[in-house]
């Protein structure tokens, strides 16, 4: 069963901390994405990557950075966590091989900044 | 960044009723998708639409790609309790490779 795995389901961190959210996929997908989900706002794209060591800003990149050193792993970094970054974070991957068929999502990380 | 307008935002329905929700955009999309998110989980793909006017079914679910390429509809027939969740539409803009834009979601709750 193909999977996108996010390292933590729930995380509580303090304001000002550097926070790492990890995502690993086992489908050899070239594309990976980080979204945040907030009530009434749907899913908003933070960063995405089309290949190893490549990254592009999404719609709301401020306060975040990413790292993709290996094809299967895409990390989201909150440089200095703030309370307005409390949210559900979703990682996804996709591929164009064999025809494009949308994203496969992880189960999400619910992050609370206190 | 652009977001899709999805309606209704939430709905309570009785088991056995049919459900309709829709998504509109000011931009043209070349692909529309519908996802469902169960509580505590990530979204899962329900239906993908690739051509304007296309009507596609997946069990009790039917979705349509609008002729103008700026809207899409999802219908659920004879709802059951496990249909509870958040439904998201998503569109792919021409020329943006695999990047998707998501709607704001429709929260569906089913009462017995």
Short mmCIF file of C-alpha atoms in Angstrom, two decimals:
data_model
loop_
_atom_site.label_atom_id
_atom_site.label_comp_id
_atom_site.label_asym_id
_atom_site.label_seq_id
_atom_site.Cartn_x
_atom_site.Cartn_y
_atom_site.Cartn_z
CA UNK A 1 0.00 0.00 0.00
CA UNK A 2 1.56 3.26 -1.13
CA UNK A 3 2.00 5.86 1.52
CA UNK A 4 2.84 9.38 2.53
CA UNK A 5 3.96 9.35 6.15
CA UNK A 6 4.14 12.40 8.39
CA UNK A 7 6.35 11.92 11.42
CA UNK A 8 3.96 13.27 14.07
CA UNK A 9 0.17 13.34 14.34
CA UNK A 10 0.17 15.90 17.15
CA UNK A 11 2.88 18.35 18.16
CA UNK A 12 3.04 21.12 20.76
CA UNK A 13 5.87 23.64 20.59
CA UNK A 14 6.71 26.94 22.21
CA UNK A 15 6.76 30.37 20.59
CA UNK A 16 10.17 31.13 19.12
CA UNK A 17 11.23 27.49 18.74
CA UNK A 18 12.54 26.12 15.46
CA UNK A 19 10.14 23.38 14.42
CA UNK A 20 10.70 20.58 11.91
CA UNK A 21 7.85 18.68 10.27
CA UNK A 22 8.94 15.61 8.34
CA UNK A 23 7.26 13.88 5.42
CA UNK A 24 8.34 10.68 3.67
CA UNK A 25 6.75 9.00 0.63
CA UNK A 26 7.48 5.52 -0.69
CA UNK A 27 6.06 5.93 -4.21
CA UNK A 28 9.14 7.42 -5.89
CA UNK A 29 7.09 10.54 -6.66
CA UNK A 30 8.99 13.51 -8.03
CA UNK A 31 6.59 16.18 -6.69
CA UNK A 32 6.01 16.96 -3.02
CA UNK A 33 3.91 19.64 -1.34
CA UNK A 34 3.22 21.20 2.04
CA UNK A 35 -0.22 22.67 2.79
CA UNK A 36 -1.77 24.10 5.89
CA UNK A 37 -5.45 23.63 6.63
CA UNK A 38 -7.49 26.13 8.64
CA UNK A 39 -11.27 26.18 9.19
CA UNK A 40 -13.04 28.21 6.53
CA UNK A 41 -9.85 28.69 4.52
CA UNK A 42 -9.41 25.23 3.05
CA UNK A 43 -5.95 24.06 2.05
CA UNK A 44 -3.32 26.68 1.32
CA UNK A 45 -0.02 25.86 -0.36
CA UNK A 46 3.11 26.75 1.61
CA UNK A 47 5.95 25.28 -0.48
CA UNK A 48 6.43 22.61 -3.11
CA UNK A 49 9.24 20.75 -4.79
CA UNK A 50 9.51 19.16 -8.22
CA UNK A 51 12.84 17.46 -7.64
CA UNK A 52 15.60 16.87 -5.15
CA UNK A 53 17.12 20.12 -3.87
CA UNK A 54 14.49 22.12 -5.76
CA UNK A 55 11.87 24.20 -4.00
CA UNK A 56 9.31 26.81 -4.95
CA UNK A 57 7.20 29.14 -2.86
CA UNK A 58 3.50 28.55 -2.68
CA UNK A 59 0.84 31.06 -1.70
CA UNK A 60 1.80 31.53 1.97
CA UNK A 61 5.57 30.88 2.40
CA UNK A 62 6.26 33.59 4.98
CA UNK A 63 7.71 32.19 8.20
CA UNK A 64 8.46 28.80 6.63
CA UNK A 65 11.30 27.12 4.77
CA UNK A 66 11.71 23.63 3.31
CA UNK A 67 14.40 21.08 2.60
CA UNK A 68 14.50 18.26 0.09
CA UNK A 69 17.85 16.49 0.26
CA UNK A 70 16.45 13.11 -0.84
CA UNK A 71 13.65 12.33 -3.28
CA UNK A 72 11.49 10.58 -0.70
CA UNK A 73 11.72 13.19 2.06
CA UNK A 74 10.37 16.75 2.21
CA UNK A 75 10.78 18.71 5.43
CA UNK A 76 8.89 21.84 6.49
CA UNK A 77 10.72 24.18 8.86
CA UNK A 78 9.19 26.89 11.01
CA UNK A 79 12.18 29.13 11.62
CA UNK A 80 10.75 30.82 14.73
CA UNK A 81 7.34 29.45 15.60
CA UNK A 82 4.51 31.87 16.32
CA UNK A 83 0.99 31.28 17.60
CA UNK A 84 -0.53 32.12 14.20
CA UNK A 85 1.21 29.05 12.83
CA UNK A 86 -1.00 26.81 14.94
CA UNK A 87 -2.71 24.70 12.28
CA UNK A 88 -3.10 21.32 10.62
CA UNK A 89 -0.20 20.67 8.23
CA UNK A 90 -0.65 18.29 5.33
CA UNK A 91 2.07 16.81 3.14
CA UNK A 92 1.28 15.42 -0.32
CA UNK A 93 3.10 13.88 -3.26
CA UNK A 94 2.31 13.33 -6.93
CA UNK A 95 3.80 12.07 -10.16
CA UNK A 96 3.29 12.58 -13.89
CA UNK A 97 4.42 9.04 -14.70
CA UNK A 98 1.61 6.92 -16.13
CA UNK A 99 -0.65 9.96 -16.34
CA UNK A 100 -1.39 12.47 -13.61
CA UNK A 101 -3.96 11.55 -11.00
CA UNK A 102 -3.84 14.17 -8.29
CA UNK A 103 -2.10 14.04 -4.95
CA UNK A 104 -1.64 11.40 -2.28
CA UNK A 105 -1.85 12.99 1.15
CA UNK A 106 -0.38 12.09 4.50
CA UNK A 107 -2.59 11.94 7.61
CA UNK A 108 -1.55 15.39 8.75
CA UNK A 109 0.25 16.93 11.72
CA UNK A 110 -1.79 19.05 14.08
CA UNK A 111 0.67 21.62 15.37
CA UNK A 112 -0.05 23.82 18.36
CA UNK A 113 2.24 26.73 19.21
CA UNK A 114 1.91 27.93 22.81
CA UNK B 1 -3.00 33.11 -4.06
CA UNK B 2 -6.22 32.01 -5.67
CA UNK B 3 -8.77 29.86 -3.88
CA UNK B 4 -11.87 28.27 -5.21
CA UNK B 5 -15.32 29.25 -3.95
CA UNK B 6 -17.00 26.14 -2.63
CA UNK B 7 -20.59 25.95 -1.38
CA UNK B 8 -22.27 25.23 0.84
CA UNK B 9 -19.75 25.61 3.68
CA UNK B 10 -21.56 23.02 5.74
CA UNK B 11 -24.70 20.96 5.62
CA UNK B 12 -26.71 18.69 7.88
CA UNK B 13 -28.72 16.08 6.08
CA UNK B 14 -30.70 13.00 6.98
CA UNK B 15 -29.55 9.53 6.05
CA UNK B 16 -30.90 8.58 2.64
CA UNK B 17 -31.03 12.12 1.28
CA UNK B 18 -29.15 13.26 -1.80
CA UNK B 19 -26.41 15.89 -1.47
CA UNK B 20 -25.14 18.48 -3.92
CA UNK B 21 -22.15 20.78 -3.62
CA UNK B 22 -20.32 22.93 -6.11
CA UNK B 23 -17.15 24.83 -6.75
CA UNK B 24 -16.57 27.94 -8.86
CA UNK B 25 -13.52 29.80 -10.03
CA UNK B 26 -12.71 32.99 -11.88
CA UNK B 27 -10.01 31.09 -13.78
CA UNK B 28 -10.18 28.24 -16.26
CA UNK B 29 -8.99 24.84 -15.05
CA UNK B 30 -7.89 21.91 -17.18
CA UNK B 31 -8.46 19.34 -14.43
CA UNK B 32 -10.94 19.17 -11.56
CA UNK B 33 -10.70 16.77 -8.63
CA UNK B 34 -12.86 16.01 -5.62
CA UNK B 35 -11.37 14.84 -2.31
CA UNK B 36 -12.91 13.68 0.96
CA UNK B 37 -11.28 14.13 4.34
CA UNK B 38 -12.37 11.91 7.22
CA UNK B 39 -11.89 13.30 10.74
CA UNK B 40 -8.23 13.11 11.76
CA UNK B 41 -7.03 11.99 8.33
CA UNK B 42 -5.64 13.49 5.15
CA UNK B 43 -7.84 14.02 2.08
CA UNK B 44 -8.43 11.06 -0.22
CA UNK B 45 -9.18 11.36 -3.93
CA UNK B 46 -12.76 10.53 -4.90
CA UNK B 47 -13.11 11.55 -8.53
CA UNK B 48 -10.89 13.14 -11.18
CA UNK B 49 -12.28 15.02 -14.22
CA UNK B 50 -10.14 15.83 -17.25
CA UNK B 51 -12.46 17.24 -19.95
CA UNK B 52 -15.02 20.04 -20.03
CA UNK B 53 -18.52 18.57 -19.86
CA UNK B 54 -17.27 15.26 -18.48
CA UNK B 55 -19.61 13.45 -16.10
CA UNK B 56 -17.99 10.73 -13.97
CA UNK B 57 -19.39 8.41 -11.32
CA UNK B 58 -17.79 6.49 -8.47
CA UNK B 59 -20.46 4.42 -6.73
CA UNK B 60 -22.99 6.81 -5.22
CA UNK B 61 -20.86 9.82 -6.17
CA UNK B 62 -21.22 11.72 -9.44
CA UNK B 63 -19.14 14.72 -10.46
CA UNK B 64 -19.21 16.99 -13.48
CA UNK B 65 -16.61 19.24 -15.10
CA UNK B 66 -18.45 22.42 -16.10
CA UNK B 67 -18.65 23.41 -19.75
CA UNK B 68 -17.06 26.80 -19.04
CA UNK B 69 -14.16 25.00 -17.24
CA UNK B 70 -14.71 27.37 -14.33
CA UNK B 71 -16.91 25.16 -12.18
CA UNK B 72 -17.56 21.63 -11.00
CA UNK B 73 -20.32 19.81 -9.13
CA UNK B 74 -20.37 16.80 -6.83
CA UNK B 75 -23.52 14.85 -6.02
CA UNK B 76 -23.88 12.12 -3.44
CA UNK B 77 -26.97 9.96 -3.68
CA UNK B 78 -28.69 8.18 -0.77
CA UNK B 79 -26.28 9.44 1.88
CA UNK B 80 -25.11 7.14 4.68
CA UNK B 81 -23.42 7.94 8.02
CA UNK B 82 -19.91 7.20 6.69
CA UNK B 83 -20.31 10.04 4.18
CA UNK B 84 -19.57 12.41 7.09
CA UNK B 85 -16.44 14.47 6.49
CA UNK B 86 -15.09 17.46 4.63
CA UNK B 87 -15.27 17.48 0.85
CA UNK B 88 -12.77 19.56 -1.11
CA UNK B 89 -12.74 20.48 -4.75
CA UNK B 90 -9.38 21.11 -6.38
CA UNK B 91 -8.43 22.50 -9.74
CA UNK B 92 -5.30 22.50 -11.81
CA UNK B 93 -4.65 25.71 -13.74
CA UNK B 94 -3.34 25.44 -17.26
CA UNK B 95 0.43 25.73 -17.29
CA UNK B 96 1.03 25.14 -13.57
CA UNK B 97 2.23 21.56 -13.98
CA UNK B 98 0.99 19.51 -11.04
CA UNK B 99 0.14 22.30 -8.60
CA UNK B 100 -3.44 22.18 -7.32
CA UNK B 101 -5.64 24.96 -5.97
CA UNK B 102 -8.13 23.81 -3.34
CA UNK B 103 -11.59 24.98 -2.40
CA UNK B 104 -12.56 26.03 1.11
CA UNK B 105 -14.36 22.75 1.79
CA UNK B 106 -17.90 21.57 2.49
CA UNK B 107 -18.45 19.92 5.88
CA UNK B 108 -21.10 17.23 5.62
CA UNK B 109 -22.88 15.82 8.65
CA UNK B 110 -25.42 13.04 8.34
CA UNK B 111 -28.11 12.38 10.93
CA UNK B 112 -29.89 9.08 11.29
#
